[in-house]
PDB file of C-alpha atoms in Angstrom:
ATOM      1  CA  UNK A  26       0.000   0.000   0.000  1.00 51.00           C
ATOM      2  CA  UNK A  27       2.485   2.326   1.102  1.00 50.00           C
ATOM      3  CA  UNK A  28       4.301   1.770  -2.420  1.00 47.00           C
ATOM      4  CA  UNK A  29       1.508   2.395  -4.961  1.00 48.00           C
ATOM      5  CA  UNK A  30       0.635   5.629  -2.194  1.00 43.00           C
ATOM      6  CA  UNK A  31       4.609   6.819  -3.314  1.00 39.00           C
ATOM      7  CA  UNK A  32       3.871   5.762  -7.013  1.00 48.00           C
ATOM      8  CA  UNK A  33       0.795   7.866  -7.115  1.00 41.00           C
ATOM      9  CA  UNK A  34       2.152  10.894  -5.161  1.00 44.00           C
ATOM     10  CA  UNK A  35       5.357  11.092  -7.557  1.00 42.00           C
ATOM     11  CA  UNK A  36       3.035  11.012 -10.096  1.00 44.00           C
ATOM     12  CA  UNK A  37       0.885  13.826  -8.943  1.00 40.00           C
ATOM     13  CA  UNK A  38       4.210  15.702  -8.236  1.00 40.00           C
ATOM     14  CA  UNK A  39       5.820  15.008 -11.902  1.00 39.00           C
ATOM     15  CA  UNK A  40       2.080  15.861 -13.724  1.00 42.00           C
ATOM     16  CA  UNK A  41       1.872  18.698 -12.108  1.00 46.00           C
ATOM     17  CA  UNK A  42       4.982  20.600 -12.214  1.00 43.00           C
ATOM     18  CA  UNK A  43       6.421  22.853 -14.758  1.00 44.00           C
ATOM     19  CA  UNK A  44       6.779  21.554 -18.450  1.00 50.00           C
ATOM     20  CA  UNK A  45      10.211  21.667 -19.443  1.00 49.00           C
ATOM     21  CA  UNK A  46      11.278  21.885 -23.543  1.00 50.00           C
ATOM     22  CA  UNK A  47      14.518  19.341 -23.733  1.00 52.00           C
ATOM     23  CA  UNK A  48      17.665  21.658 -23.242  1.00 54.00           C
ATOM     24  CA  UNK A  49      19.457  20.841 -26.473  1.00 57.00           C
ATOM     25  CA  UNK A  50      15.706  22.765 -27.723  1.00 67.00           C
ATOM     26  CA  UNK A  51      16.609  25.994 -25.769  1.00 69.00           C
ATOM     27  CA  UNK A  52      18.719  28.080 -27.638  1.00 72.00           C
ATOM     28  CA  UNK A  53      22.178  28.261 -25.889  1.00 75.00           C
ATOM     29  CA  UNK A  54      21.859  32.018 -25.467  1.00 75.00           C
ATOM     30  CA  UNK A  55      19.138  31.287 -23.235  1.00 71.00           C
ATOM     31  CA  UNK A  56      21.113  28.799 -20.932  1.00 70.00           C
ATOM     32  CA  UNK A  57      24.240  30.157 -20.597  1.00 63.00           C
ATOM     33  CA  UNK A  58      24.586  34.041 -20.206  1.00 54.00           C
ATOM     34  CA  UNK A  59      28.628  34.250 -21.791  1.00 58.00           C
ATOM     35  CA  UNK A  60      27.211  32.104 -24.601  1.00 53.00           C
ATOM     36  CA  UNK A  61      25.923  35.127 -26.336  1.00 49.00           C
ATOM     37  CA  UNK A  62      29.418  36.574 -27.024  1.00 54.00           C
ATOM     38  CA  UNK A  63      30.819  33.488 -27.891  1.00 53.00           C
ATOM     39  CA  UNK A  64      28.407  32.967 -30.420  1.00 49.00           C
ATOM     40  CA  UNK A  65      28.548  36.188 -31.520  1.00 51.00           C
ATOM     41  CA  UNK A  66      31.673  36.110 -31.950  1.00 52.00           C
ATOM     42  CA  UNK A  67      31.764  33.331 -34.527  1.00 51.00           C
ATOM     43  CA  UNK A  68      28.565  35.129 -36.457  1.00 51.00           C
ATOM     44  CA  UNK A  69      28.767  36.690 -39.341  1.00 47.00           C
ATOM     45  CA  UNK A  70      29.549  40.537 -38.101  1.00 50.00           C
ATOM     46  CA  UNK A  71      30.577  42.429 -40.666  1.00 44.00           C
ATOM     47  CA  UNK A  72      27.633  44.401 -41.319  1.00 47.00           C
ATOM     48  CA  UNK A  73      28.216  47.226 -39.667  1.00 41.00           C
ATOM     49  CA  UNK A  74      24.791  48.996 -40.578  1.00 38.00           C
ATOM     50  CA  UNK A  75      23.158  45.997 -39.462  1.00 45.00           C
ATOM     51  CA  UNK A  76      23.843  47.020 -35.490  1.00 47.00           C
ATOM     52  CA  UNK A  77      25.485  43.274 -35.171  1.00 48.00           C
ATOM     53  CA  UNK A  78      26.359  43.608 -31.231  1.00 54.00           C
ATOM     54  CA  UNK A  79      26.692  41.315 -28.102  1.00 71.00           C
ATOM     55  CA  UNK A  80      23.044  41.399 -26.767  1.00 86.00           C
ATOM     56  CA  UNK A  81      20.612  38.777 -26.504  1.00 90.00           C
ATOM     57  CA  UNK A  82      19.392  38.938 -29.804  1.00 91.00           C
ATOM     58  CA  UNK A  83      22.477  38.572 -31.529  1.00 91.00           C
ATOM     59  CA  UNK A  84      22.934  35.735 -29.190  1.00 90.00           C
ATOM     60  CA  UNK A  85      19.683  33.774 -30.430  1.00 92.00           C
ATOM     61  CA  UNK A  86      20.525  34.726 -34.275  1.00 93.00           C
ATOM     62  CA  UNK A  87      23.587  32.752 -33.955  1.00 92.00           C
ATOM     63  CA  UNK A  88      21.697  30.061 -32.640  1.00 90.00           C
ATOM     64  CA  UNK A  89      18.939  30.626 -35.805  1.00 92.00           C
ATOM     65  CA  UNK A  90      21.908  30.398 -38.133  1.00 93.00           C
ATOM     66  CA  UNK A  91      23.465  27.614 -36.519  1.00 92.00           C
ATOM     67  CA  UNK A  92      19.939  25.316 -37.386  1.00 90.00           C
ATOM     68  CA  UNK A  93      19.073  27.551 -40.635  1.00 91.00           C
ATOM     69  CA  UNK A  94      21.500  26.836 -42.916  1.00 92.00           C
ATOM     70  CA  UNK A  95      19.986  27.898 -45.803  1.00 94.00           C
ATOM     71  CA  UNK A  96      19.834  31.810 -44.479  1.00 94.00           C
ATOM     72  CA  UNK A  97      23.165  31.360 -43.079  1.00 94.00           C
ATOM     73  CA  UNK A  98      24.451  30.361 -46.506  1.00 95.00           C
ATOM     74  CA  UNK A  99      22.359  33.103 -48.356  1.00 94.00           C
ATOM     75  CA  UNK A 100      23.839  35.663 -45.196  1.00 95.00           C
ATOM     76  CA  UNK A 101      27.601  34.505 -46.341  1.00 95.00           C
ATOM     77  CA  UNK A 102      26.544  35.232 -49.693  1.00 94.00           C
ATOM     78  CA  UNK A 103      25.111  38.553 -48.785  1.00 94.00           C
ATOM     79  CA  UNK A 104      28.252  39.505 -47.163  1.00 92.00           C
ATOM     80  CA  UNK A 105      30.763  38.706 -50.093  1.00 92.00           C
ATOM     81  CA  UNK A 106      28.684  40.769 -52.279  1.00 91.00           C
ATOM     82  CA  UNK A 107      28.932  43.509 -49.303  1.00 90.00           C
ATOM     83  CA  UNK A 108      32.542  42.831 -48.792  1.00 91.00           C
ATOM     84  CA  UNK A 109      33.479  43.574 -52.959  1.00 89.00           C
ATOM     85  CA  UNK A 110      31.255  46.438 -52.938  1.00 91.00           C
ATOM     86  CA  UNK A 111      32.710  47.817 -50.454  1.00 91.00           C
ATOM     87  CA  UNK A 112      36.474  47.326 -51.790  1.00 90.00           C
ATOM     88  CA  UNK A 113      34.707  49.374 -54.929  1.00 91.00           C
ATOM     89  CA  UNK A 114      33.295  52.123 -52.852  1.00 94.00           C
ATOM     90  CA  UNK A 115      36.146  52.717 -50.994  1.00 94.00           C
ATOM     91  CA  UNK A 116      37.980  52.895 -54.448  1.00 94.00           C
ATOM     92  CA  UNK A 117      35.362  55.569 -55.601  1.00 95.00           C
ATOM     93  CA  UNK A 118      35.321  57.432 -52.501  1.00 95.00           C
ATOM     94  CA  UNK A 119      39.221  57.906 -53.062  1.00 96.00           C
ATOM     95  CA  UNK A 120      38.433  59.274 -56.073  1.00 96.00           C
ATOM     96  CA  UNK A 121      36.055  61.600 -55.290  1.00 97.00           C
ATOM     97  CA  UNK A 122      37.796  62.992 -52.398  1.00 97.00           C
ATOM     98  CA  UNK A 123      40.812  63.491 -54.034  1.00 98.00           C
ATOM     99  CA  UNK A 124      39.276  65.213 -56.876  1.00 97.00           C
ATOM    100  CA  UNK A 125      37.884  67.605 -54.052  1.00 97.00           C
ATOM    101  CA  UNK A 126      40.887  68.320 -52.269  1.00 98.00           C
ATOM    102  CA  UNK A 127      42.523  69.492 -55.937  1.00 98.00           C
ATOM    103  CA  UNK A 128      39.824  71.864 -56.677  1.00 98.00           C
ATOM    104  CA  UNK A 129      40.146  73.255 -53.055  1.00 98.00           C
ATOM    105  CA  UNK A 130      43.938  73.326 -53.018  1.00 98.00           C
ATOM    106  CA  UNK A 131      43.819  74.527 -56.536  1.00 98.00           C
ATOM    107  CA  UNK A 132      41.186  77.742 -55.776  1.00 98.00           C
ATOM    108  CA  UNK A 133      43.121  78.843 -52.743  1.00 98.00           C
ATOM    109  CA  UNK A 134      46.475  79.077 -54.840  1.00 98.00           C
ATOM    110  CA  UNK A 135      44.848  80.642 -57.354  1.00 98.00           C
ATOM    111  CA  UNK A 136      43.372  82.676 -54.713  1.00 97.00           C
ATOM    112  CA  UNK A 137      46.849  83.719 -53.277  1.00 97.00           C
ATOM    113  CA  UNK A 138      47.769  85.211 -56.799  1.00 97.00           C
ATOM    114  CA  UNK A 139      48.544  89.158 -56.323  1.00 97.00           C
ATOM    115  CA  UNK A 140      47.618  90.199 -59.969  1.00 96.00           C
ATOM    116  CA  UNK A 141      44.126  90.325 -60.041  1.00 97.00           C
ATOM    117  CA  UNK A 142      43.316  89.955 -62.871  1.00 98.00           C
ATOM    118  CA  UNK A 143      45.756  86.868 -63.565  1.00 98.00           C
ATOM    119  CA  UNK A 144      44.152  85.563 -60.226  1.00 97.00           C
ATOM    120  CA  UNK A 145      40.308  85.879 -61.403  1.00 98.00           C
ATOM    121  CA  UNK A 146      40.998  84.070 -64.769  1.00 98.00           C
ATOM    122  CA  UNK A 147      42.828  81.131 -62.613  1.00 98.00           C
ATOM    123  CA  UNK A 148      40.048  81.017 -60.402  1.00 98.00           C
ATOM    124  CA  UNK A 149      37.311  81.242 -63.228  1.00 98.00           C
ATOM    125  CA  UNK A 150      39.075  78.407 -64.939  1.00 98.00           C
ATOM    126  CA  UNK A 151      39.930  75.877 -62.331  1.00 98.00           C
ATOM    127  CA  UNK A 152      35.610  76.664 -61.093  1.00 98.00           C
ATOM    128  CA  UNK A 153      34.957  75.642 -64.848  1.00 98.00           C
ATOM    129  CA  UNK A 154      37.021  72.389 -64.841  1.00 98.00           C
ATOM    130  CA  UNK A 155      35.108  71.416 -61.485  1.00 98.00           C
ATOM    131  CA  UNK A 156      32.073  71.905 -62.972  1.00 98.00           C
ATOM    132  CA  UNK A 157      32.760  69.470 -65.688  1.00 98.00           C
ATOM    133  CA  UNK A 158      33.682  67.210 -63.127  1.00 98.00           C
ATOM    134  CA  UNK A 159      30.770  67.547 -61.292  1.00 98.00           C
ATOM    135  CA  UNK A 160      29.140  67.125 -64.642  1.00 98.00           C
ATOM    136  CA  UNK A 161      30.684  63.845 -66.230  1.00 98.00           C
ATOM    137  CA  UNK A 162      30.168  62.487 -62.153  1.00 97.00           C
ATOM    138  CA  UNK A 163      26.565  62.962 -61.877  1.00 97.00           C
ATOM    139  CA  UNK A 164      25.970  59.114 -63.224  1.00 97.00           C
ATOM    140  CA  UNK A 165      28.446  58.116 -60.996  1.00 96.00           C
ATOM    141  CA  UNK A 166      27.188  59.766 -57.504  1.00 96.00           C
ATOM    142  CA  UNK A 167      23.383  58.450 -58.497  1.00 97.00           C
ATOM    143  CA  UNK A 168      24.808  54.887 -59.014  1.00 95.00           C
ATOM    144  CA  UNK A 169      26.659  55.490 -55.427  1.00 95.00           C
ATOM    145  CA  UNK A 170      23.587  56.859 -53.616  1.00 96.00           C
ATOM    146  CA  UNK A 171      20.931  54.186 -55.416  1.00 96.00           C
ATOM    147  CA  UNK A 172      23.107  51.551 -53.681  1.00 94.00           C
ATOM    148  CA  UNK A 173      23.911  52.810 -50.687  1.00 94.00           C
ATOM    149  CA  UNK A 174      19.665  53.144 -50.497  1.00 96.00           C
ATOM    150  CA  UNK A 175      19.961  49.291 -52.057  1.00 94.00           C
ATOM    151  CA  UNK A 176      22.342  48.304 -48.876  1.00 94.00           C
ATOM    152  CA  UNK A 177      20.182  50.098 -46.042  1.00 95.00           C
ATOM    153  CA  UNK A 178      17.240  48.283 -47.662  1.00 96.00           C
ATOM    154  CA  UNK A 179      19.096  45.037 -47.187  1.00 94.00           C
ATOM    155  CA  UNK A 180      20.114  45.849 -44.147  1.00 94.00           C
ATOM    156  CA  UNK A 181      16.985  46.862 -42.797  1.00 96.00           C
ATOM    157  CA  UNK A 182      15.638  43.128 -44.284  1.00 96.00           C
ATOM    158  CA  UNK A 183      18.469  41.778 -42.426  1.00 95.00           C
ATOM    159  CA  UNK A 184      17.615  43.183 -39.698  1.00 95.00           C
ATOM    160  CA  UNK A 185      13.795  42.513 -39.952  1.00 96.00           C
ATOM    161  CA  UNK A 186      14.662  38.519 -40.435  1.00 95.00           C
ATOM    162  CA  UNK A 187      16.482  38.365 -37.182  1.00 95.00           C
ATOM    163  CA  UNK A 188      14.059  40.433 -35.016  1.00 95.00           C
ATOM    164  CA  UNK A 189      11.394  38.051 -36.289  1.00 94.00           C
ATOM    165  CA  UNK A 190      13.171  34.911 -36.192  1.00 94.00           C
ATOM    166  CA  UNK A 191      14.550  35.149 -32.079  1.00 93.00           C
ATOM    167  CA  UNK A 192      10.985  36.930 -31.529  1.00 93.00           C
ATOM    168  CA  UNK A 193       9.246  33.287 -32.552  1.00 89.00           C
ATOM    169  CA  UNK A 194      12.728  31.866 -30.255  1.00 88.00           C
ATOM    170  CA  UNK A 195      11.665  34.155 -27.176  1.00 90.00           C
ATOM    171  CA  UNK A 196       7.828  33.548 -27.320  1.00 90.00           C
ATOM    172  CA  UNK A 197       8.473  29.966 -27.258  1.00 86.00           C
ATOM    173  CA  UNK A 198      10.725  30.106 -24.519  1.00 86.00           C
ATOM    174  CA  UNK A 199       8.188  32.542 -22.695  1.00 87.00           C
ATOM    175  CA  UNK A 200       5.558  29.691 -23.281  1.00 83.00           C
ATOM    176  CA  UNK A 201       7.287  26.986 -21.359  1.00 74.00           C
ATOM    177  CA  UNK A 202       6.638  29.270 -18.281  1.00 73.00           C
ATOM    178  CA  UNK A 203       2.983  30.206 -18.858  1.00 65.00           C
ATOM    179  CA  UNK A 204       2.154  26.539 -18.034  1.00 62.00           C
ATOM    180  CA  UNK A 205       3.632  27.085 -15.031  1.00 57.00           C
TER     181      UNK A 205
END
C-alpha cells in the first residue's frame, strides 16, 4: 500500500509541475549568459549597418543560423557581395575625395595670386574644370547613392529577419513558463 501511495504521489508531483522543452531545444543564449558573445563572436559581423552587437538577440541569431542553414548560406553570400562592394566604394570614394581636395587646393592658390586679374581668370578656370567634373560624375554619384539606399534596404531586411526569427525563439521560450 504504502508503495503504490509513493507511485501515485510522484506522479501527482511530476504531472503537475512545470513543463520543461529538452535543453538541447533551448537556444544556448538562453542557458548560458557568456554564450551570447561566444556565439557572436563566430557570427557573421561584418555588417556594420546591421547594429550586429553582443546582446541577446544577436545571441539567439547565432543560434537561428546555426539550425538555418539555408539563411546562413544566403547571409555569407550577402556579405561577399557587401565585402566587394565595399572594396569598390572605398575605391570611388578615393576618387572623389581626391578630386575635391585638388579643386580646393587649386582655388586657394589661385586665390593667393597678387595680380588680379591673372588671379580671377585662374580662379574662373579651375571653377569651370570642377564643374565638368561635377558634370561627367553625376551618373556616378546616383549609381553610389541608389546603392547605398539598395544596402540600407538590405540591411533593414536583415535586420527585420532576425528580429522576427529570435521573436518566434523568445515567445516559445516565454511559453514553457505560462504553463507554469
Amino acid at each position: 500500500m504504502k508503495y503504490s501511495l509513493l507511485i501515485v504521489s510522484m506522479t501527482l508531483l511530476v504531472s503537475c509541475g512545470r513543463t520543461n522543452s529538452p535543453a538541447e531545444d533551448l537556444p544556448q543564449a538562453l542557458q548560458d549568459a557568456g554564450a551570447v558573445e561566444q556565439k557572436v563572436d563566430g557570427m557573421l559581423g561584418s555588417f556594420p549597418r546591421s547594429g550586429y552587437g553582443k546582446d541577446l538577440v544577436d545571441g539567439l541569431f547565432a543560434d537561428v543560423l546555426e539550425k538555418d542553414t539555408a539563411l546562413a548560406g544566403l547571409l555569407e553570400r550577402i556579405e561577399e557581395q557587401h565585402v566587394h562592394h565595399r572594396s569598390a566604394m572605398e575605391e570611388y570614394d578615393r576618387f572623389m575625395e581626391r578630386n575635391a581636395s585638388y579643386y580646393t587646393a587649386a582655388l586657394a592658390h589661385a586665390g593667393a595670386i597678387g595680380d588680379t586679374t591673372m588671379r580671377a581668370a585662374l580662379i574662373a578656370a579651375v571653377g569651370s574644370s570642377r564643374d565638368r567634373f561635377t558634370a561627367r560624375m553625376a551618373g556616378a554619384r546616383a549609381s553610389a547613392a541608389a546603392y547605398a539606399a539598395s544596402v540600407a534596404r538590405m540591411n533593414d531586411l536583415i535586420t527585420r529577419i532576425k528580429v522576427e526569427r529570435t521573436m518566434a525563439l523568445m515567445e516559445a521560450y516565454q511559453g514553457d513558463y505560462d504553463s507554469a
